[in-house]
């Protein structure tokens, strides 16, 4: 059974977009995942097909209407009742690799993409929707966030990355950043590959990598270090 991605968007032409290329694109062709878009505007009921309105209380921009969103979400839920519905919003819980792993292990995901100022908040009270952020940045729409989330899921699907990389040694998997990589030439602009990596001593290499992963995490991502390792110090 393949992983079903359903994207609720005002811009269906943005999908599969970059996910139609390279690793994800090949997996799509091979049927390892499917990409279905739902045009939110199809669920507007007035003759102008209105999906947004001005913010209550005043202010700039437009807000996506709860009734239109609900009809689009209900349509997706009917088609994929067991897929979680994730709304892309900077107000959501920051996505983690652990959550991506859970999603990739499931049957698929329905992704709701915002535009303008975002969603009428009542949609989150009225429907079972997980609010997800892809980082402390503001995008112009949920579509690039959806592409990012789906890309992270797809590469973990069985057979997509190949046997060589199970992904378990990568950044975040152990609550650590990954160690740094090097490749030939051994010397580039006077800089050499660390001696230990050329030693052929696998135990030493593993120890060096572990040390670098820990040091780099502590330095670059004290938040991550604290969260995963802080209590154990
Ligand atoms: N007014 C909103 C931002 C709206 S940006 C606020 O300040 O919170 C327009 C849309 O882009 C959002 O509805 C959301 O779907 C998407 N978006 C923007 N930044 C995002 C982020 N960091 N993570 C996920 N989605 C994001």
PDB file of C-alpha atoms and ligand atoms in Angstrom:
ATOM      1  CA  UNK A   1       0.000   0.000   0.000  1.00  0.00           C
ATOM      2  CA  UNK A   2       1.392   3.351  -0.932  1.00  0.00           C
ATOM      3  CA  UNK A   3       1.573   6.582   1.057  1.00  0.00           C
ATOM      4  CA  UNK A   4      -1.262   8.919   0.016  1.00  0.00           C
ATOM      5  CA  UNK A   5      -0.550  12.646   0.135  1.00  0.00           C
ATOM      6  CA  UNK A   6      -3.633  14.840  -0.196  1.00  0.00           C
ATOM      7  CA  UNK A   7      -3.016  18.577  -0.390  1.00  0.00           C
ATOM      8  CA  UNK A   8      -5.772  21.130   0.155  1.00  0.00           C
ATOM      9  CA  UNK A   9      -4.635  24.299  -1.583  1.00  0.00           C
ATOM     10  CA  UNK A  10      -5.633  27.309  -3.676  1.00  0.00           C
ATOM     11  CA  UNK A  11      -2.647  26.515  -5.929  1.00  0.00           C
ATOM     12  CA  UNK A  12      -2.832  22.819  -6.928  1.00  0.00           C
ATOM     13  CA  UNK A  13      -0.465  23.514  -9.828  1.00  0.00           C
ATOM     14  CA  UNK A  14       2.346  23.772  -7.246  1.00  0.00           C
ATOM     15  CA  UNK A  15       2.201  19.964  -6.752  1.00  0.00           C
ATOM     16  CA  UNK A  16       4.015  17.678  -7.122  1.00  0.00           C
ATOM     17  CA  UNK A  17       6.367  20.473  -8.255  1.00  0.00           C
ATOM     18  CA  UNK A  18       9.840  19.692  -6.919  1.00  0.00           C
ATOM     19  CA  UNK A  19       8.528  16.393  -5.562  1.00  0.00           C
ATOM     20  CA  UNK A  20       8.136  15.213  -9.162  1.00  0.00           C
ATOM     21  CA  UNK A  21      11.927  15.255  -9.541  1.00  0.00           C
ATOM     22  CA  UNK A  22      14.824  13.104  -8.314  1.00  0.00           C
ATOM     23  CA  UNK A  23      14.249  10.731  -5.392  1.00  0.00           C
ATOM     24  CA  UNK A  24      10.631  11.706  -4.657  1.00  0.00           C
ATOM     25  CA  UNK A  25       9.801  11.909  -8.369  1.00  0.00           C
ATOM     26  CA  UNK A  26      11.083   8.404  -9.022  1.00  0.00           C
ATOM     27  CA  UNK A  27       9.160   7.117  -6.004  1.00  0.00           C
ATOM     28  CA  UNK A  28       6.018   8.822  -7.349  1.00  0.00           C
ATOM     29  CA  UNK A  29       6.462   7.135 -10.734  1.00  0.00           C
ATOM     30  CA  UNK A  30       6.994   3.809  -9.000  1.00  0.00           C
ATOM     31  CA  UNK A  31       3.755   4.248  -7.055  1.00  0.00           C
ATOM     32  CA  UNK A  32       5.455   4.353  -3.640  1.00  0.00           C
ATOM     33  CA  UNK A  33       3.421   7.443  -2.874  1.00  0.00           C
ATOM     34  CA  UNK A  34       0.540   9.273  -4.523  1.00  0.00           C
ATOM     35  CA  UNK A  35      -0.097  12.996  -4.814  1.00  0.00           C
ATOM     36  CA  UNK A  36      -3.650  14.270  -4.957  1.00  0.00           C
ATOM     37  CA  UNK A  37      -4.624  17.919  -4.759  1.00  0.00           C
ATOM     38  CA  UNK A  38      -7.940  19.362  -3.686  1.00  0.00           C
ATOM     39  CA  UNK A  39      -8.769  22.896  -4.849  1.00  0.00           C
ATOM     40  CA  UNK A  40     -10.158  24.703  -1.797  1.00  0.00           C
ATOM     41  CA  UNK A  41     -12.011  27.119  -4.088  1.00  0.00           C
ATOM     42  CA  UNK A  42     -14.181  24.240  -5.352  1.00  0.00           C
ATOM     43  CA  UNK A  43     -15.839  24.268  -1.931  1.00  0.00           C
ATOM     44  CA  UNK A  44     -16.930  27.908  -2.046  1.00  0.00           C
ATOM     45  CA  UNK A  45     -20.657  28.180  -2.566  1.00  0.00           C
ATOM     46  CA  UNK A  46     -21.314  31.713  -3.767  1.00  0.00           C
ATOM     47  CA  UNK A  47     -21.224  32.704  -7.410  1.00  0.00           C
ATOM     48  CA  UNK A  48     -17.856  34.490  -6.998  1.00  0.00           C
ATOM     49  CA  UNK A  49     -16.353  31.350  -5.425  1.00  0.00           C
ATOM     50  CA  UNK A  50     -15.174  33.390  -2.426  1.00  0.00           C
ATOM     51  CA  UNK A  51     -12.711  31.647  -0.104  1.00  0.00           C
ATOM     52  CA  UNK A  52     -11.661  34.567   2.105  1.00  0.00           C
ATOM     53  CA  UNK A  53     -12.997  37.606   3.887  1.00  0.00           C
ATOM     54  CA  UNK A  54     -11.706  40.560   5.893  1.00  0.00           C
ATOM     55  CA  UNK A  55     -10.432  39.937   9.446  1.00  0.00           C
ATOM     56  CA  UNK A  56     -12.913  40.429  12.259  1.00  0.00           C
ATOM     57  CA  UNK A  57     -11.685  43.298  14.409  1.00  0.00           C
ATOM     58  CA  UNK A  58      -9.964  44.950  11.477  1.00  0.00           C
ATOM     59  CA  UNK A  59      -6.408  44.865  10.194  1.00  0.00           C
ATOM     60  CA  UNK A  60      -4.598  44.039   7.001  1.00  0.00           C
ATOM     61  CA  UNK A  61      -5.126  41.092   4.700  1.00  0.00           C
ATOM     62  CA  UNK A  62      -7.743  38.420   4.267  1.00  0.00           C
ATOM     63  CA  UNK A  63      -8.685  35.322   6.256  1.00  0.00           C
ATOM     64  CA  UNK A  64      -9.652  31.916   4.840  1.00  0.00           C
ATOM     65  CA  UNK A  65     -13.277  31.172   5.669  1.00  0.00           C
ATOM     66  CA  UNK A  66     -14.037  28.370   8.137  1.00  0.00           C
ATOM     67  CA  UNK A  67     -17.090  27.082   6.256  1.00  0.00           C
ATOM     68  CA  UNK A  68     -15.204  26.710   2.961  1.00  0.00           C
ATOM     69  CA  UNK A  69     -12.213  25.098   4.684  1.00  0.00           C
ATOM     70  CA  UNK A  70     -14.483  22.684   6.570  1.00  0.00           C
ATOM     71  CA  UNK A  71     -16.105  21.449   3.381  1.00  0.00           C
ATOM     72  CA  UNK A  72     -12.683  20.874   1.813  1.00  0.00           C
ATOM     73  CA  UNK A  73     -11.407  19.080   4.928  1.00  0.00           C
ATOM     74  CA  UNK A  74     -14.563  16.933   5.131  1.00  0.00           C
ATOM     75  CA  UNK A  75     -14.108  15.939   1.506  1.00  0.00           C
ATOM     76  CA  UNK A  76     -10.519  14.838   2.216  1.00  0.00           C
ATOM     77  CA  UNK A  77     -11.559  13.027   5.406  1.00  0.00           C
ATOM     78  CA  UNK A  78     -14.205  11.106   3.480  1.00  0.00           C
ATOM     79  CA  UNK A  79     -11.617   9.964   0.979  1.00  0.00           C
ATOM     80  CA  UNK A  80      -8.892   9.252   3.546  1.00  0.00           C
ATOM     81  CA  UNK A  81     -10.566   8.801   6.951  1.00  0.00           C
ATOM     82  CA  UNK A  82      -7.409   7.422   8.565  1.00  0.00           C
ATOM     83  CA  UNK A  83      -4.989  10.101   7.393  1.00  0.00           C
ATOM     84  CA  UNK A  84      -4.190  12.847   9.890  1.00  0.00           C
ATOM     85  CA  UNK A  85      -5.004  16.386   8.743  1.00  0.00           C
ATOM     86  CA  UNK A  86      -2.109  18.804   9.209  1.00  0.00           C
ATOM     87  CA  UNK A  87      -2.570  22.546   8.737  1.00  0.00           C
ATOM     88  CA  UNK A  88       0.535  24.530   7.844  1.00  0.00           C
ATOM     89  CA  UNK A  89       0.780  27.577  10.089  1.00  0.00           C
ATOM     90  CA  UNK A  90       3.556  29.487  11.861  1.00  0.00           C
ATOM     91  CA  UNK A  91       1.289  29.282  14.941  1.00  0.00           C
ATOM     92  CA  UNK A  92       1.612  25.487  14.939  1.00  0.00           C
ATOM     93  CA  UNK A  93       3.863  23.065  16.779  1.00  0.00           C
ATOM     94  CA  UNK A  94       7.303  22.975  15.160  1.00  0.00           C
ATOM     95  CA  UNK A  95       7.610  19.791  13.092  1.00  0.00           C
ATOM     96  CA  UNK A  96      10.198  17.268  14.259  1.00  0.00           C
ATOM     97  CA  UNK A  97      11.930  14.329  12.631  1.00  0.00           C
ATOM     98  CA  UNK A  98      10.199  12.083  15.188  1.00  0.00           C
ATOM     99  CA  UNK A  99       6.762  13.250  13.996  1.00  0.00           C
ATOM    100  CA  UNK A 100       7.875  12.865  10.358  1.00  0.00           C
ATOM    101  CA  UNK A 101       8.828   9.241  11.112  1.00  0.00           C
ATOM    102  CA  UNK A 102       5.393   8.580  12.603  1.00  0.00           C
ATOM    103  CA  UNK A 103       3.655  10.141   9.594  1.00  0.00           C
ATOM    104  CA  UNK A 104       5.810   8.197   7.120  1.00  0.00           C
ATOM    105  CA  UNK A 105       4.898   4.961   8.906  1.00  0.00           C
ATOM    106  CA  UNK A 106       1.203   5.674   8.373  1.00  0.00           C
ATOM    107  CA  UNK A 107      -1.087   5.462   5.358  1.00  0.00           C
ATOM    108  CA  UNK A 108      -0.669   9.060   4.305  1.00  0.00           C
ATOM    109  CA  UNK A 109      -1.340  12.629   5.270  1.00  0.00           C
ATOM    110  CA  UNK A 110      -3.766  15.405   4.366  1.00  0.00           C
ATOM    111  CA  UNK A 111      -2.100  18.815   4.303  1.00  0.00           C
ATOM    112  CA  UNK A 112      -4.050  22.054   4.527  1.00  0.00           C
ATOM    113  CA  UNK A 113      -2.213  25.035   3.034  1.00  0.00           C
ATOM    114  CA  UNK A 114      -3.011  28.562   4.148  1.00  0.00           C
ATOM    115  CA  UNK A 115      -2.671  31.807   2.217  1.00  0.00           C
ATOM    116  CA  UNK A 116      -3.151  35.486   3.014  1.00  0.00           C
ATOM    117  CA  UNK A 117      -3.369  36.026   6.809  1.00  0.00           C
ATOM    118  CA  UNK A 118      -4.220  32.385   7.408  1.00  0.00           C
ATOM    119  CA  UNK A 119      -7.231  30.442   8.694  1.00  0.00           C
ATOM    120  CA  UNK A 120     -10.364  31.381  10.622  1.00  0.00           C
ATOM    121  CA  UNK A 121      -9.361  29.936  14.009  1.00  0.00           C
ATOM    122  CA  UNK A 122     -12.689  28.144  14.451  1.00  0.00           C
ATOM    123  CA  UNK A 123     -11.681  25.527  11.856  1.00  0.00           C
ATOM    124  CA  UNK A 124      -9.305  24.120  14.496  1.00  0.00           C
ATOM    125  CA  UNK A 125     -12.133  23.813  17.003  1.00  0.00           C
ATOM    126  CA  UNK A 126     -14.541  22.308  14.513  1.00  0.00           C
ATOM    127  CA  UNK A 127     -12.323  19.680  12.895  1.00  0.00           C
ATOM    128  CA  UNK A 128      -9.542  17.340  14.085  1.00  0.00           C
ATOM    129  CA  UNK A 129      -6.570  19.249  12.698  1.00  0.00           C
ATOM    130  CA  UNK A 130      -2.943  19.243  13.857  1.00  0.00           C
ATOM    131  CA  UNK A 131      -1.349  22.673  13.472  1.00  0.00           C
ATOM    132  CA  UNK A 132       2.223  22.386  12.246  1.00  0.00           C
ATOM    133  CA  UNK A 133       4.966  24.949  11.695  1.00  0.00           C
ATOM    134  CA  UNK A 134       8.074  24.329   9.606  1.00  0.00           C
ATOM    135  CA  UNK A 135      10.133  26.864  11.527  1.00  0.00           C
ATOM    136  CA  UNK A 136      10.161  30.350  12.968  1.00  0.00           C
ATOM    137  CA  UNK A 137       9.829  32.038   9.591  1.00  0.00           C
ATOM    138  CA  UNK A 138       6.823  33.424   7.735  1.00  0.00           C
ATOM    139  CA  UNK A 139       6.118  32.060   4.255  1.00  0.00           C
ATOM    140  CA  UNK A 140       3.622  33.575   1.837  1.00  0.00           C
ATOM    141  CA  UNK A 141       1.685  30.329   1.707  1.00  0.00           C
ATOM    142  CA  UNK A 142       1.462  26.847   3.167  1.00  0.00           C
ATOM    143  CA  UNK A 143       2.462  25.161  -0.099  1.00  0.00           C
ATOM    144  CA  UNK A 144       6.270  25.332   0.345  1.00  0.00           C
ATOM    145  CA  UNK A 145       5.766  24.117   3.912  1.00  0.00           C
ATOM    146  CA  UNK A 146       3.687  21.197   2.614  1.00  0.00           C
ATOM    147  CA  UNK A 147       6.359  20.335   0.027  1.00  0.00           C
ATOM    148  CA  UNK A 148       8.966  20.341   2.776  1.00  0.00           C
ATOM    149  CA  UNK A 149       6.929  18.118   5.081  1.00  0.00           C
ATOM    150  CA  UNK A 150       6.068  15.671   2.312  1.00  0.00           C
ATOM    151  CA  UNK A 151       9.665  15.519   1.090  1.00  0.00           C
ATOM    152  CA  UNK A 152      10.785  14.556   4.591  1.00  0.00           C
ATOM    153  CA  UNK A 153       8.147  11.790   4.749  1.00  0.00           C
ATOM    154  CA  UNK A 154       8.714  10.417   1.246  1.00  0.00           C
ATOM    155  CA  UNK A 155      12.452   9.838   1.647  1.00  0.00           C
ATOM    156  CA  UNK A 156      11.670   7.580   4.618  1.00  0.00           C
ATOM    157  CA  UNK A 157       9.175   5.372   2.755  1.00  0.00           C
ATOM    158  CA  UNK A 158      10.338   1.790   2.239  1.00  0.00           C
ATOM    159  CA  UNK A 159      12.574   1.420  -0.805  1.00  0.00           C
ATOM    160  CA  UNK A 160      12.853   5.134  -1.555  1.00  0.00           C
ATOM    161  CA  UNK A 161      16.376   5.832  -0.282  1.00  0.00           C
ATOM    162  CA  UNK A 162      17.769   2.399  -0.971  1.00  0.00           C
ATOM    163  CA  UNK A 163      19.527   0.070   1.405  1.00  0.00           C
ATOM    164  CA  UNK A 164      22.637   2.218   1.713  1.00  0.00           C
ATOM    165  CA  UNK A 165      21.069   4.865   3.900  1.00  0.00           C
ATOM    166  CA  UNK A 166      18.408   3.839   6.343  1.00  0.00           C
ATOM    167  CA  UNK A 167      18.450   7.374   7.651  1.00  0.00           C
ATOM    168  CA  UNK A 168      19.010   6.261  11.211  1.00  0.00           C
ATOM    169  CA  UNK A 169      22.438   7.904  11.528  1.00  0.00           C
ATOM    170  CA  UNK A 170      21.197  11.274  10.378  1.00  0.00           C
ATOM    171  CA  UNK A 171      20.730  14.583  12.100  1.00  0.00           C
ATOM    172  CA  UNK A 172      18.050  14.589  14.829  1.00  0.00           C
ATOM    173  CA  UNK A 173      17.626  10.823  14.929  1.00  0.00           C
ATOM    174  CA  UNK A 174      19.482  10.605  18.235  1.00  0.00           C
ATOM    175  CA  UNK A 175      18.684  14.122  19.312  1.00  0.00           C
ATOM    176  CA  UNK A 176      21.995  15.140  17.753  1.00  0.00           C
ATOM    177  CA  UNK A 177      23.148  16.852  14.592  1.00  0.00           C
ATOM    178  CA  UNK A 178      25.019  14.528  12.279  1.00  0.00           C
ATOM    179  CA  UNK A 179      28.829  14.554  12.259  1.00  0.00           C
ATOM    180  CA  UNK A 180      30.475  16.430   9.331  1.00  0.00           C
ATOM    181  CA  UNK A 181      31.345  14.714   6.059  1.00  0.00           C
ATOM    182  CA  UNK A 182      34.403  14.854   3.789  1.00  0.00           C
ATOM    183  CA  UNK A 183      35.287  13.365   0.426  1.00  0.00           C
ATOM    184  CA  UNK A 184      38.194  13.356  -2.037  1.00  0.00           C
ATOM    185  CA  UNK A 185      40.491  15.087  -2.775  1.00  0.00           C
ATOM    186  CA  UNK A 186      42.358  14.483   0.465  1.00  0.00           C
ATOM    187  CA  UNK A 187      43.786  17.989   0.208  1.00  0.00           C
ATOM    188  CA  UNK A 188      41.765  20.956  -1.047  1.00  0.00           C
ATOM    189  CA  UNK A 189      43.076  24.532  -0.875  1.00  0.00           C
ATOM    190  CA  UNK A 190      45.589  23.369   1.704  1.00  0.00           C
ATOM    191  CA  UNK A 191      42.939  21.781   3.920  1.00  0.00           C
ATOM    192  CA  UNK A 192      43.111  18.060   4.581  1.00  0.00           C
ATOM    193  CA  UNK A 193      40.521  15.499   5.558  1.00  0.00           C
ATOM    194  CA  UNK A 194      40.849  14.702   9.294  1.00  0.00           C
ATOM    195  CA  UNK A 195      43.521  12.038   9.736  1.00  0.00           C
ATOM    196  CA  UNK A 196      41.268   9.681  11.691  1.00  0.00           C
ATOM    197  CA  UNK A 197      38.853   9.328   8.741  1.00  0.00           C
ATOM    198  CA  UNK A 198      41.754   8.053   6.625  1.00  0.00           C
ATOM    199  CA  UNK A 199      43.026   5.657   9.286  1.00  0.00           C
ATOM    200  CA  UNK A 200      40.767   2.743   8.381  1.00  0.00           C
ATOM    201  CA  UNK A 201      40.225   2.155  12.119  1.00  0.00           C
ATOM    202  CA  UNK A 202      36.451   1.795  12.291  1.00  0.00           C
ATOM    203  CA  UNK A 203      36.193   2.001  16.068  1.00  0.00           C
ATOM    204  CA  UNK A 204      38.244   5.189  16.129  1.00  0.00           C
ATOM    205  CA  UNK A 205      36.195   6.664  13.303  1.00  0.00           C
ATOM    206  CA  UNK A 206      32.947   5.877  15.097  1.00  0.00           C
ATOM    207  CA  UNK A 207      34.270   7.467  18.299  1.00  0.00           C
ATOM    208  CA  UNK A 208      35.397  10.597  16.407  1.00  0.00           C
ATOM    209  CA  UNK A 209      32.023  10.926  14.696  1.00  0.00           C
ATOM    210  CA  UNK A 210      30.156  10.546  17.957  1.00  0.00           C
ATOM    211  CA  UNK A 211      32.322  13.182  19.587  1.00  0.00           C
ATOM    212  CA  UNK A 212      31.864  15.635  16.715  1.00  0.00           C
ATOM    213  CA  UNK A 213      28.095  15.055  16.662  1.00  0.00           C
ATOM    214  CA  UNK A 214      27.944  15.852  20.366  1.00  0.00           C
ATOM    215  CA  UNK A 215      30.287  18.854  20.230  1.00  0.00           C
ATOM    216  CA  UNK A 216      28.564  20.381  17.212  1.00  0.00           C
ATOM    217  CA  UNK A 217      25.122  19.897  18.708  1.00  0.00           C
ATOM    218  CA  UNK A 218      26.178  21.529  21.958  1.00  0.00           C
ATOM    219  CA  UNK A 219      27.697  24.487  20.108  1.00  0.00           C
ATOM    220  CA  UNK A 220      25.244  24.995  17.268  1.00  0.00           C
ATOM    221  CA  UNK A 221      22.006  23.846  18.826  1.00  0.00           C
ATOM    222  CA  UNK A 222      22.105  24.296  22.585  1.00  0.00           C
ATOM    223  CA  UNK A 223      18.284  24.023  22.553  1.00  0.00           C
ATOM    224  CA  UNK A 224      18.454  20.547  21.018  1.00  0.00           C
ATOM    225  CA  UNK A 225      21.254  19.481  23.339  1.00  0.00           C
ATOM    226  CA  UNK A 226      19.375  20.653  26.394  1.00  0.00           C
ATOM    227  CA  UNK A 227      16.170  18.938  25.345  1.00  0.00           C
ATOM    228  CA  UNK A 228      17.698  15.529  24.686  1.00  0.00           C
ATOM    229  CA  UNK A 229      20.780  15.378  26.836  1.00  0.00           C
ATOM    230  CA  UNK A 230      20.446  18.161  29.403  1.00  0.00           C
ATOM    231  CA  UNK A 231      18.816  16.043  32.078  1.00  0.00           C
ATOM    232  CA  UNK A 232      21.494  13.375  31.806  1.00  0.00           C
ATOM    233  CA  UNK A 233      24.466  15.680  32.445  1.00  0.00           C
TER     234      UNK A 233
HETATM  235  N1  LIG B   1      -0.604  35.958   9.524  1.00  0.00           N
HETATM  236  C1  LIG B   1       0.022  34.708   9.772  1.00  0.00           C
HETATM  237  C2  LIG B   1       0.983  34.326   8.636  1.00  0.00           C
HETATM  238  C3  LIG B   1       0.288  33.968   7.377  1.00  0.00           C
HETATM  239  S1  LIG B   1       1.412  33.432   6.172  1.00  0.00           S
HETATM  240  C4  LIG B   1       0.812  34.783  11.071  1.00  0.00           C
HETATM  241  O1  LIG B   1       1.427  35.803  11.325  1.00  0.00           O
HETATM  242  O2  LIG B   1       0.854  33.795  11.808  1.00  0.00           O
HETATM  243  C5  LIG B   1       0.347  32.639   5.030  1.00  0.00           C
HETATM  244  C6  LIG B   1       0.286  31.135   5.113  1.00  0.00           C
HETATM  245  O3  LIG B   1       1.599  30.617   4.893  1.00  0.00           O
HETATM  246  C7  LIG B   1      -0.144  30.551   6.433  1.00  0.00           C
HETATM  247  O4  LIG B   1      -1.538  30.447   6.542  1.00  0.00           O
HETATM  248  C8  LIG B   1       0.514  29.182   6.409  1.00  0.00           C
HETATM  249  O5  LIG B   1      -0.285  28.241   5.740  1.00  0.00           O
HETATM  250  C9  LIG B   1       1.777  29.412   5.617  1.00  0.00           C
HETATM  251  N2  LIG B   1       2.960  29.555   6.476  1.00  0.00           N
HETATM  252  C10 LIG B   1       3.673  30.694   6.675  1.00  0.00           C
HETATM  253  N3  LIG B   1       4.712  30.470   7.497  1.00  0.00           N
HETATM  254  C11 LIG B   1       4.671  29.162   7.841  1.00  0.00           C
HETATM  255  C12 LIG B   1       5.474  28.339   8.686  1.00  0.00           C
HETATM  256  N4  LIG B   1       6.522  28.804   9.350  1.00  0.00           N
HETATM  257  N5  LIG B   1       5.119  27.040   8.808  1.00  0.00           N
HETATM  258  C13 LIG B   1       4.051  26.537   8.149  1.00  0.00           C
HETATM  259  N6  LIG B   1       3.255  27.268   7.339  1.00  0.00           N
HETATM  260  C14 LIG B   1       3.552  28.569   7.184  1.00  0.00           C
END
